[in-house]
PDB file of C-alpha atoms in Angstrom:
ATOM      1  CA  MET A   1     128.690  54.637 100.035  1.00 40.00           C
ATOM      2  CA  THR A   2     128.515  57.176  97.215  1.00 42.00           C
ATOM      3  CA  THR A   3     128.179  60.920  97.749  1.00 42.00           C
ATOM      4  CA  ASN A   4     124.575  60.727  96.500  1.00 46.00           C
ATOM      5  CA  GLU A   5     123.430  58.392  99.257  1.00 47.00           C
ATOM      6  CA  THR A   6     121.810  59.680 102.416  1.00 48.00           C
ATOM      7  CA  VAL A   7     121.460  57.808 105.689  1.00 48.00           C
ATOM      8  CA  PHE A   8     118.317  58.722 107.590  1.00 52.00           C
ATOM      9  CA  SER A   9     117.800  58.340 111.314  1.00 54.00           C
ATOM     10  CA  LEU A  10     114.261  57.802 112.520  1.00 55.00           C
ATOM     11  CA  PRO A  11     112.789  59.617 115.521  1.00 53.00           C
ATOM     12  CA  THR A  12     112.764  57.375 118.580  1.00 53.00           C
ATOM     13  CA  SER A  13     110.162  57.329 121.303  1.00 49.00           C
ATOM     14  CA  GLU A  14     108.748  54.867 123.835  1.00 51.00           C
ATOM     15  CA  GLU A  15     105.294  56.244 123.117  1.00 51.00           C
ATOM     16  CA  GLU A  16     103.027  55.164 120.302  1.00 52.00           C
ATOM     17  CA  PRO A  17     104.288  56.732 117.056  1.00 57.00           C
ATOM     18  CA  ALA A  18     102.272  59.680 115.775  1.00 65.00           C
ATOM     19  CA  ALA A  19     100.287  59.351 112.583  1.00 87.00           C
ATOM     20  CA  ILE A  20     102.443  60.151 109.575  1.00 91.00           C
ATOM     21  CA  GLY A  21     102.061  63.709 108.401  1.00 95.00           C
ATOM     22  CA  LYS A  22     102.455  65.038 104.901  1.00 97.00           C
ATOM     23  CA  VAL A  23     104.951  67.025 102.839  1.00 98.00           C
ATOM     24  CA  ILE A  24     103.715  69.616 100.363  1.00 98.00           C
ATOM     25  CA  LEU A  25     106.320  70.846  97.906  1.00 98.00           C
ATOM     26  CA  VAL A  26     105.301  74.422  97.118  1.00 98.00           C
ATOM     27  CA  GLY A  27     106.615  76.849  94.517  1.00 97.00           C
ATOM     28  CA  ALA A  28     106.829  80.381  95.896  1.00 97.00           C
ATOM     29  CA  GLY A  29     107.323  82.053  92.520  1.00 96.00           C
ATOM     30  CA  PRO A  30     110.117  84.509  91.670  1.00 95.00           C
ATOM     31  CA  GLY A  31     109.624  86.905  94.581  1.00 93.00           C
ATOM     32  CA  ASP A  32     106.587  89.164  94.231  1.00 95.00           C
ATOM     33  CA  PRO A  33     104.072  87.803  96.767  1.00 95.00           C
ATOM     34  CA  ASP A  34     101.227  88.709  94.412  1.00 95.00           C
ATOM     35  CA  LEU A  35     102.500  85.919  92.147  1.00 96.00           C
ATOM     36  CA  LEU A  36     101.825  83.207  94.741  1.00 96.00           C
ATOM     37  CA  THR A  37      99.028  80.912  93.661  1.00 96.00           C
ATOM     38  CA  VAL A  38      95.930  80.746  95.837  1.00 96.00           C
ATOM     39  CA  LYS A  39      96.751  77.135  96.690  1.00 97.00           C
ATOM     40  CA  ALA A  40     100.348  78.004  97.618  1.00 97.00           C
ATOM     41  CA  LEU A  41      99.175  80.662 100.056  1.00 97.00           C
ATOM     42  CA  ARG A  42      96.571  78.316 101.533  1.00 97.00           C
ATOM     43  CA  CYS A  43      99.226  75.662 102.171  1.00 97.00           C
ATOM     44  CA  ILE A  44     101.548  78.213 103.761  1.00 97.00           C
ATOM     45  CA  GLN A  45      98.842  79.455 106.102  1.00 96.00           C
ATOM     46  CA  GLN A  46      97.941  75.936 107.272  1.00 96.00           C
ATOM     47  CA  ALA A  47     101.457  74.502 107.657  1.00 97.00           C
ATOM     48  CA  ASP A  48     102.813  73.196 110.945  1.00 97.00           C
ATOM     49  CA  VAL A  49     106.375  73.554 109.650  1.00 98.00           C
ATOM     50  CA  ILE A  50     107.744  75.589 106.731  1.00 98.00           C
ATOM     51  CA  VAL A  51     111.145  74.592 105.385  1.00 97.00           C
ATOM     52  CA  TYR A  52     112.250  77.397 103.080  1.00 97.00           C
ATOM     53  CA  ASP A  53     115.119  78.535 100.867  1.00 92.00           C
ATOM     54  CA  ARG A  54     117.127  81.709 100.353  1.00 91.00           C
ATOM     55  CA  LEU A  55     115.166  82.505  97.183  1.00 91.00           C
ATOM     56  CA  VAL A  56     111.888  82.816  99.096  1.00 95.00           C
ATOM     57  CA  SER A  57     111.500  86.586  99.372  1.00 93.00           C
ATOM     58  CA  ASN A  58     111.104  88.439 102.659  1.00 93.00           C
ATOM     59  CA  ASP A  59     107.688  89.635 101.506  1.00 94.00           C
ATOM     60  CA  ILE A  60     106.547  86.028 101.308  1.00 96.00           C
ATOM     61  CA  VAL A  61     108.170  85.111 104.637  1.00 96.00           C
ATOM     62  CA  GLU A  62     106.047  87.855 106.214  1.00 95.00           C
ATOM     63  CA  LEU A  63     102.971  85.852 105.178  1.00 96.00           C
ATOM     64  CA  PHE A  64     104.012  82.861 107.297  1.00 97.00           C
ATOM     65  CA  PRO A  65     101.520  82.259 110.127  1.00 95.00           C
ATOM     66  CA  GLN A  66     102.660  82.811 113.703  1.00 93.00           C
ATOM     67  CA  HIS A  67     101.788  79.271 114.775  1.00 93.00           C
ATOM     68  CA  CYS A  68     104.137  77.477 112.378  1.00 95.00           C
ATOM     69  CA  GLU A  69     107.739  76.472 112.934  1.00 97.00           C
ATOM     70  CA  ARG A  70     110.167  78.091 110.485  1.00 96.00           C
ATOM     71  CA  LEU A  71     113.263  76.238 109.305  1.00 96.00           C
ATOM     72  CA  PHE A  72     115.621  78.154 107.009  1.00 95.00           C
ATOM     73  CA  VAL A  73     117.786  75.886 104.857  1.00 93.00           C
ATOM     74  CA  GLY A  74     118.999  78.390 102.271  1.00 83.00           C
ATOM     75  CA  LYS A  75     121.777  77.594  99.852  1.00 65.00           C
ATOM     76  CA  GLU A  76     123.897  79.761  97.606  1.00 59.00           C
ATOM     77  CA  ALA A  77     126.838  79.139  95.318  1.00 54.00           C
ATOM     78  CA  GLY A  78     129.785  77.837  97.346  1.00 53.00           C
ATOM     79  CA  ASN A  79     127.964  78.169 100.663  1.00 56.00           C
ATOM     80  CA  HIS A  80     125.407  75.523 101.590  1.00 56.00           C
ATOM     81  CA  CYS A  81     123.712  76.611 104.796  1.00 75.00           C
ATOM     82  CA  VAL A  82     122.231  73.119 105.162  1.00 85.00           C
ATOM     83  CA  PRO A  83     123.489  70.220 102.988  1.00 90.00           C
ATOM     84  CA  GLN A  84     120.895  68.589 100.752  1.00 90.00           C
ATOM     85  CA  GLY A  85     121.070  65.320 102.679  1.00 92.00           C
ATOM     86  CA  ASP A  86     120.225  67.143 105.899  1.00 94.00           C
ATOM     87  CA  ILE A  87     117.287  68.884 104.236  1.00 95.00           C
ATOM     88  CA  ASN A  88     115.953  65.490 103.183  1.00 95.00           C
ATOM     89  CA  GLN A  89     116.380  64.292 106.773  1.00 96.00           C
ATOM     90  CA  ILE A  90     114.424  67.284 108.102  1.00 96.00           C
ATOM     91  CA  LEU A  91     111.496  66.588 105.798  1.00 97.00           C
ATOM     92  CA  VAL A  92     111.404  62.909 106.763  1.00 97.00           C
ATOM     93  CA  THR A  93     111.700  63.557 110.511  1.00 96.00           C
ATOM     94  CA  GLN A  94     109.092  66.306 110.593  1.00 97.00           C
ATOM     95  CA  ALA A  95     106.574  64.327 108.547  1.00 97.00           C
ATOM     96  CA  LEU A  96     107.069  61.162 110.609  1.00 96.00           C
ATOM     97  CA  SER A  97     106.223  63.195 113.697  1.00 95.00           C
ATOM     98  CA  GLY A  98     102.777  63.831 112.232  1.00 95.00           C
ATOM     99  CA  LYS A  99     103.226  67.391 110.973  1.00 96.00           C
ATOM    100  CA  LEU A 100     102.000  69.108 107.832  1.00 97.00           C
ATOM    101  CA  VAL A 101     105.302  70.175 106.282  1.00 98.00           C
ATOM    102  CA  VAL A 102     105.472  72.797 103.556  1.00 98.00           C
ATOM    103  CA  ARG A 103     108.749  72.667 101.633  1.00 98.00           C
ATOM    104  CA  LEU A 104     108.779  76.151 100.129  1.00 98.00           C
ATOM    105  CA  LYS A 105     111.057  76.888  97.193  1.00 96.00           C
ATOM    106  CA  GLY A 106     111.612  79.955  95.054  1.00 95.00           C
ATOM    107  CA  GLY A 107     110.178  79.727  91.553  1.00 96.00           C
ATOM    108  CA  ASP A 108     108.863  76.280  90.622  1.00 97.00           C
ATOM    109  CA  PRO A 109     110.109  73.314  92.685  1.00 95.00           C
ATOM    110  CA  PHE A 110     110.498  71.046  89.651  1.00 96.00           C
ATOM    111  CA  ILE A 111     112.646  73.461  87.621  1.00 95.00           C
ATOM    112  CA  PHE A 112     116.213  73.414  88.988  1.00 91.00           C
ATOM    113  CA  GLY A 113     114.816  73.190  92.509  1.00 88.00           C
ATOM    114  CA  ARG A 114     115.822  69.622  93.461  1.00 91.00           C
ATOM    115  CA  GLY A 115     112.177  68.981  94.198  1.00 94.00           C
ATOM    116  CA  GLY A 116     112.262  65.532  92.630  1.00 95.00           C
ATOM    117  CA  GLU A 117     115.245  64.510  94.751  1.00 95.00           C
ATOM    118  CA  GLU A 118     113.494  65.565  97.947  1.00 97.00           C
ATOM    119  CA  LEU A 119     110.309  63.692  97.120  1.00 97.00           C
ATOM    120  CA  GLU A 120     112.316  60.564  96.311  1.00 97.00           C
ATOM    121  CA  ALA A 121     113.733  60.717  99.848  1.00 96.00           C
ATOM    122  CA  LEU A 122     110.180  60.373 101.227  1.00 97.00           C
ATOM    123  CA  LEU A 123     109.335  57.212  99.306  1.00 97.00           C
ATOM    124  CA  PRO A 124     111.061  54.624 101.575  1.00 96.00           C
ATOM    125  CA  PHE A 125     108.991  55.906 104.499  1.00 96.00           C
ATOM    126  CA  ASN A 126     105.642  55.986 102.643  1.00 96.00           C
ATOM    127  CA  ILE A 127     105.246  59.651 103.480  1.00 97.00           C
ATOM    128  CA  PRO A 128     102.405  61.195 101.449  1.00 97.00           C
ATOM    129  CA  PHE A 129     103.255  64.266  99.433  1.00 97.00           C
ATOM    130  CA  GLU A 130     101.799  66.805  97.054  1.00 97.00           C
ATOM    131  CA  VAL A 131     103.275  69.324  94.620  1.00 98.00           C
ATOM    132  CA  VAL A 132     102.017  72.882  94.155  1.00 98.00           C
ATOM    133  CA  PRO A 133     103.657  74.415  91.058  1.00 97.00           C
ATOM    134  CA  GLY A 134     104.945  77.962  91.106  1.00 97.00           C
ATOM    135  CA  ILE A 135     105.753  80.560  88.472  1.00 97.00           C
ATOM    136  CA  THR A 136     109.305  79.760  87.486  1.00 96.00           C
ATOM    137  CA  ALA A 137     111.892  82.548  87.563  1.00 95.00           C
ATOM    138  CA  ALA A 138     112.407  82.493  83.795  1.00 97.00           C
ATOM    139  CA  SER A 139     108.816  83.332  82.896  1.00 96.00           C
ATOM    140  CA  GLY A 140     108.158  85.575  85.889  1.00 97.00           C
ATOM    141  CA  CYS A 141     111.310  87.684  85.692  1.00 97.00           C
ATOM    142  CA  ALA A 142     111.190  87.926  81.905  1.00 97.00           C
ATOM    143  CA  ALA A 143     107.569  89.074  81.985  1.00 97.00           C
ATOM    144  CA  TYR A 144     108.377  91.742  84.596  1.00 96.00           C
ATOM    145  CA  SER A 145     111.244  92.901  82.367  1.00 96.00           C
ATOM    146  CA  GLY A 146     109.213  93.188  79.183  1.00 95.00           C
ATOM    147  CA  ILE A 147     111.048  90.263  77.570  1.00 97.00           C
ATOM    148  CA  PRO A 148     108.759  87.765  75.810  1.00 97.00           C
ATOM    149  CA  LEU A 149     110.677  84.499  75.831  1.00 97.00           C
ATOM    150  CA  THR A 150     109.133  83.543  72.500  1.00 95.00           C
ATOM    151  CA  HIS A 151     108.131  85.892  69.690  1.00 94.00           C
ATOM    152  CA  ARG A 152     107.291  85.138  66.069  1.00 90.00           C
ATOM    153  CA  ASP A 153     109.848  87.669  64.839  1.00 89.00           C
ATOM    154  CA  HIS A 154     112.632  86.636  67.218  1.00 92.00           C
ATOM    155  CA  ALA A 155     112.460  83.183  68.790  1.00 92.00           C
ATOM    156  CA  GLN A 156     110.491  80.042  68.011  1.00 90.00           C
ATOM    157  CA  SER A 157     111.683  78.141  71.104  1.00 94.00           C
ATOM    158  CA  VAL A 158     113.158  78.683  74.552  1.00 95.00           C
ATOM    159  CA  GLN A 159     115.539  76.607  76.645  1.00 95.00           C
ATOM    160  CA  PHE A 160     116.187  76.723  80.382  1.00 96.00           C
ATOM    161  CA  ILE A 161     119.739  75.813  81.425  1.00 94.00           C
ATOM    162  CA  THR A 162     121.261  75.532  84.878  1.00 89.00           C
ATOM    163  CA  GLY A 163     124.543  77.256  85.637  1.00 82.00           C
ATOM    164  CA  HIS A 164     125.227  74.639  88.333  1.00 72.00           C
ATOM    165  CA  LEU A 165     126.375  71.245  87.115  1.00 55.00           C
ATOM    166  CA  LYS A 166     126.394  68.167  89.328  1.00 50.00           C
ATOM    167  CA  GLU A 167     129.930  67.433  90.536  1.00 49.00           C
ATOM    168  CA  GLY A 168     131.215  70.104  88.157  1.00 53.00           C
ATOM    169  CA  LYS A 169     130.563  68.043  85.044  1.00 63.00           C
ATOM    170  CA  ASP A 170     129.783  69.925  81.841  1.00 68.00           C
ATOM    171  CA  GLN A 171     126.782  68.026  80.485  1.00 79.00           C
ATOM    172  CA  ILE A 172     125.483  70.827  78.277  1.00 87.00           C
ATOM    173  CA  ASP A 173     125.160  70.392  74.525  1.00 90.00           C
ATOM    174  CA  TRP A 174     126.635  73.779  73.600  1.00 92.00           C
ATOM    175  CA  SER A 175     126.376  73.171  69.871  1.00 91.00           C
ATOM    176  CA  SER A 176     122.578  72.980  70.068  1.00 92.00           C
ATOM    177  CA  LEU A 177     122.397  76.058  72.306  1.00 93.00           C
ATOM    178  CA  ALA A 178     124.414  78.183  69.900  1.00 92.00           C
ATOM    179  CA  ARG A 179     121.904  77.950  67.057  1.00 86.00           C
ATOM    180  CA  ALA A 180     119.820  80.955  66.040  1.00 80.00           C
ATOM    181  CA  ASN A 181     116.131  81.804  66.468  1.00 85.00           C
ATOM    182  CA  HIS A 182     115.651  80.712  70.025  1.00 92.00           C
ATOM    183  CA  THR A 183     115.993  82.105  73.542  1.00 97.00           C
ATOM    184  CA  LEU A 184     118.349  80.814  76.235  1.00 97.00           C
ATOM    185  CA  VAL A 185     117.738  81.366  79.934  1.00 97.00           C
ATOM    186  CA  PHE A 186     120.552  80.485  82.328  1.00 96.00           C
ATOM    187  CA  TYR A 187     119.629  79.993  85.965  1.00 95.00           C
ATOM    188  CA  MET A 188     122.361  80.627  88.552  1.00 90.00           C
ATOM    189  CA  GLY A 189     124.831  81.534  85.818  1.00 92.00           C
ATOM    190  CA  LEU A 190     126.578  84.685  87.055  1.00 93.00           C
ATOM    191  CA  ASN A 191     129.684  82.848  88.276  1.00 92.00           C
ATOM    192  CA  GLN A 192     129.845  80.921  84.996  1.00 91.00           C
ATOM    193  CA  SER A 193     129.434  83.913  82.681  1.00 94.00           C
ATOM    194  CA  HIS A 194     132.922  83.501  81.215  1.00 94.00           C
ATOM    195  CA  VAL A 195     132.229  79.845  80.408  1.00 92.00           C
ATOM    196  CA  ILE A 196     128.856  80.673  78.855  1.00 94.00           C
ATOM    197  CA  ARG A 197     130.343  83.370  76.617  1.00 95.00           C
ATOM    198  CA  HIS A 198     133.304  81.247  75.591  1.00 94.00           C
ATOM    199  CA  LYS A 199     131.311  78.093  74.847  1.00 93.00           C
ATOM    200  CA  LEU A 200     128.539  79.799  72.892  1.00 95.00           C
ATOM    201  CA  SER A 201     130.946  81.815  70.771  1.00 96.00           C
ATOM    202  CA  ALA A 202     133.162  78.761  70.207  1.00 95.00           C
ATOM    203  CA  TYR A 203     130.184  76.893  68.771  1.00 94.00           C
ATOM    204  CA  GLY A 204     129.196  79.684  66.418  1.00 94.00           C
ATOM    205  CA  MET A 205     127.010  82.190  68.273  1.00 95.00           C
ATOM    206  CA  SER A 206     127.810  85.766  67.307  1.00 95.00           C
ATOM    207  CA  LEU A 207     129.376  87.901  70.027  1.00 96.00           C
ATOM    208  CA  ALA A 208     126.920  90.614  68.927  1.00 97.00           C
ATOM    209  CA  THR A 209     123.956  88.508  70.123  1.00 97.00           C
ATOM    210  CA  PRO A 210     121.810  90.642  72.472  1.00 97.00           C
ATOM    211  CA  ILE A 211     121.614  89.594  76.126  1.00 98.00           C
ATOM    212  CA  ALA A 212     119.997  90.708  79.359  1.00 98.00           C
ATOM    213  CA  ILE A 213     120.731  89.972  83.001  1.00 98.00           C
ATOM    214  CA  ILE A 214     117.693  90.307  85.243  1.00 97.00           C
ATOM    215  CA  GLU A 215     118.689  90.997  88.826  1.00 96.00           C
ATOM    216  CA  ARG A 216     116.212  90.438  91.685  1.00 94.00           C
ATOM    217  CA  GLY A 217     113.398  90.004  89.189  1.00 94.00           C
ATOM    218  CA  THR A 218     109.795  90.908  90.155  1.00 94.00           C
ATOM    219  CA  SER A 219     110.971  92.674  93.315  1.00 91.00           C
ATOM    220  CA  SER A 220     111.124  96.406  93.994  1.00 88.00           C
ATOM    221  CA  GLN A 221     114.921  96.108  93.552  1.00 90.00           C
ATOM    222  CA  GLN A 222     114.674  94.655  90.043  1.00 93.00           C
ATOM    223  CA  GLN A 223     117.380  95.766  87.626  1.00 93.00           C
ATOM    224  CA  VAL A 224     117.767  94.777  83.974  1.00 95.00           C
ATOM    225  CA  HIS A 225     121.279  94.956  82.522  1.00 96.00           C
ATOM    226  CA  THR A 226     121.414  94.779  78.716  1.00 96.00           C
ATOM    227  CA  GLY A 227     124.241  94.395  76.233  1.00 97.00           C
ATOM    228  CA  ASP A 228     125.697  91.759  73.951  1.00 97.00           C
ATOM    229  CA  LEU A 229     127.352  88.377  74.399  1.00 97.00           C
ATOM    230  CA  ALA A 230     130.827  89.885  74.069  1.00 97.00           C
ATOM    231  CA  HIS A 231     130.252  91.862  77.269  1.00 96.00           C
ATOM    232  CA  LEU A 232     128.485  89.168  79.289  1.00 97.00           C
ATOM    233  CA  GLU A 233     131.244  88.911  81.889  1.00 95.00           C
ATOM    234  CA  ILE A 234     131.313  92.669  82.447  1.00 95.00           C
ATOM    235  CA  LEU A 235     127.548  92.810  82.910  1.00 96.00           C
ATOM    236  CA  ALA A 236     127.648  89.793  85.235  1.00 96.00           C
ATOM    237  CA  LYS A 237     130.074  91.620  87.531  1.00 94.00           C
ATOM    238  CA  GLU A 238     127.613  94.513  87.779  1.00 93.00           C
ATOM    239  CA  ALA A 239     124.714  92.248  88.790  1.00 95.00           C
ATOM    240  CA  GLU A 240     123.979  90.620  92.123  1.00 92.00           C
ATOM    241  CA  SER A 241     122.447  87.228  92.801  1.00 90.00           C
ATOM    242  CA  PRO A 242     119.737  86.095  92.397  1.00 92.00           C
ATOM    243  CA  ALA A 243     119.872  86.838  88.692  1.00 95.00           C
ATOM    244  CA  LEU A 244     118.973  85.269  85.363  1.00 96.00           C
ATOM    245  CA  ILE A 245     120.910  85.511  82.123  1.00 97.00           C
ATOM    246  CA  VAL A 246     118.694  85.747  79.031  1.00 98.00           C
ATOM    247  CA  ILE A 247     120.327  85.415  75.623  1.00 97.00           C
ATOM    248  CA  GLY A 248     118.631  86.163  72.310  1.00 96.00           C
ATOM    249  CA  SER A 249     117.142  88.978  70.262  1.00 95.00           C
ATOM    250  CA  VAL A 250     113.973  89.004  72.386  1.00 97.00           C
ATOM    251  CA  THR A 251     115.982  90.863  75.030  1.00 97.00           C
ATOM    252  CA  THR A 252     116.009  93.978  72.822  1.00 96.00           C
ATOM    253  CA  LEU A 253     112.264  94.327  73.411  1.00 96.00           C
ATOM    254  CA  THR A 254     112.797  95.221  77.064  1.00 95.00           C
ATOM    255  CA  HIS A 255     113.502  98.839  76.084  1.00 93.00           C
ATOM    256  CA  ARG A 256     109.964  99.161  74.703  1.00 92.00           C
ATOM    257  CA  LEU A 257     107.972  96.648  76.738  1.00 93.00           C
ATOM    258  CA  ASN A 258     109.402  96.975  80.249  1.00 92.00           C
ATOM    259  CA  TRP A 259     106.215  97.941  82.072  1.00 92.00           C
ATOM    260  CA  PHE A 260     107.429  97.211  85.578  1.00 90.00           C
ATOM    261  CA  LYS A 261     108.775 100.093  87.609  1.00 60.00           C
ATOM    262  CA  ALA A 262     111.753  98.964  89.677  1.00 42.00           C
ATOM    263  CA  LYS A 263     110.827 101.234  92.578  1.00 44.00           C
ATOM    264  CA  GLN A 264     107.075 100.672  92.562  1.00 51.00           C
ATOM    265  CA  GLU A 265     105.460  99.629  95.801  1.00 42.00           C
ATOM    266  CA  ILE A 266     103.970  96.140  95.952  1.00 43.00           C
ATOM    267  CA  GLU A 267     100.213  96.385  96.299  1.00 48.00           C
ATOM    268  CA  THR A 268      98.714  94.015  98.834  1.00 40.00           C
ATOM    269  CA  GLN A 269      95.028  94.846  98.636  1.00 47.00           C
ATOM    270  CA  SER A 270      94.195  91.420  97.171  1.00 47.00           C
ATOM    271  CA  TYR A 271      95.569  89.454 100.134  1.00 48.00           C
ATOM    272  CA  PRO A 272      92.540  89.691 102.444  1.00 51.00           C
ATOM    273  CA  LYS A 273      90.328  88.051  99.789  1.00 47.00           C
ATOM    274  CA  VAL A 274      92.877  85.307  99.088  1.00 49.00           C
ATOM    275  CA  TYR A 275      93.359  84.685 102.804  1.00 49.00           C
ATOM    276  CA  GLN A 276      89.624  84.427 103.345  1.00 50.00           C
ATOM    277  CA  TYR A 277      89.464  81.861 100.558  1.00 49.00           C
ATOM    278  CA  GLN A 278      92.175  79.659 102.023  1.00 50.00           C
ATOM    279  CA  VAL A 279      90.888  79.577 105.600  1.00 49.00           C
ATOM    280  CA  ASN A 280      87.561  78.264 104.373  1.00 53.00           C
ATOM    281  CA  ARG A 281      89.151  75.370 102.572  1.00 62.00           C
ATOM    282  CA  LYS A 282      91.521  72.961 104.297  1.00 68.00           C
ATOM    283  CA  VAL A 283      94.519  71.341 102.686  1.00 68.00           C
ATOM    284  CA  SER A 284      93.606  67.713 102.033  1.00 66.00           C
TER     285      SER A 284
END
């Protein structure tokens, strides 16, 4: 058996099996609860079980209904609270018991969220599923930092790159990343900052290239660290996870366009209207 294979155990009972439930893969956005979609909030409020990650903010957890079961399966670099295979097992078991399961992930579940892997685990059991996209961290955190990921004067394209590689294999085409006139966004890259700097400079990117590290983006604790590629490792040591590394000249615009106040209070006046909308419309 390879390390990618998962063995599932089915719930056993002498009674008639319950009707199969459903799994809804929901993107929670980058942290600010105001960035939840209406559909995401509706699914959360109607869930029987919510299986959620470390990147789901406390402000969003506070929106969980009292009636639902909460299962925390958070992961962070070097410390997997619940292994991925066990998370897959939880989704299968809960859905086979007839429950509406919301698998809640920070950002968008199909962008470095292993959402596809989790849905594939449901297929052998014919468990119905749905996907509710979320605002991915790159666009959400950059917008709250005044960093347009594309700009006619700075970048004609943008690339999202994961700082975590499967089984430690370097599968990144560094030569293509090092070219000019585009923006790079590294997810989960703080621990790999030395590799990122070394590889990009080795393939021709100037060490004077502007960069930004966005720490706890869209939250009241948001911090934006700016500098150049030569000092990426130093800036990475000053930042705390979760954080994004943005590389490219667009990052210089944060000094003029950063509209978000790091200490501002999150306004919640819109929630009653959104909540009223969701309770009048059931998840199909």
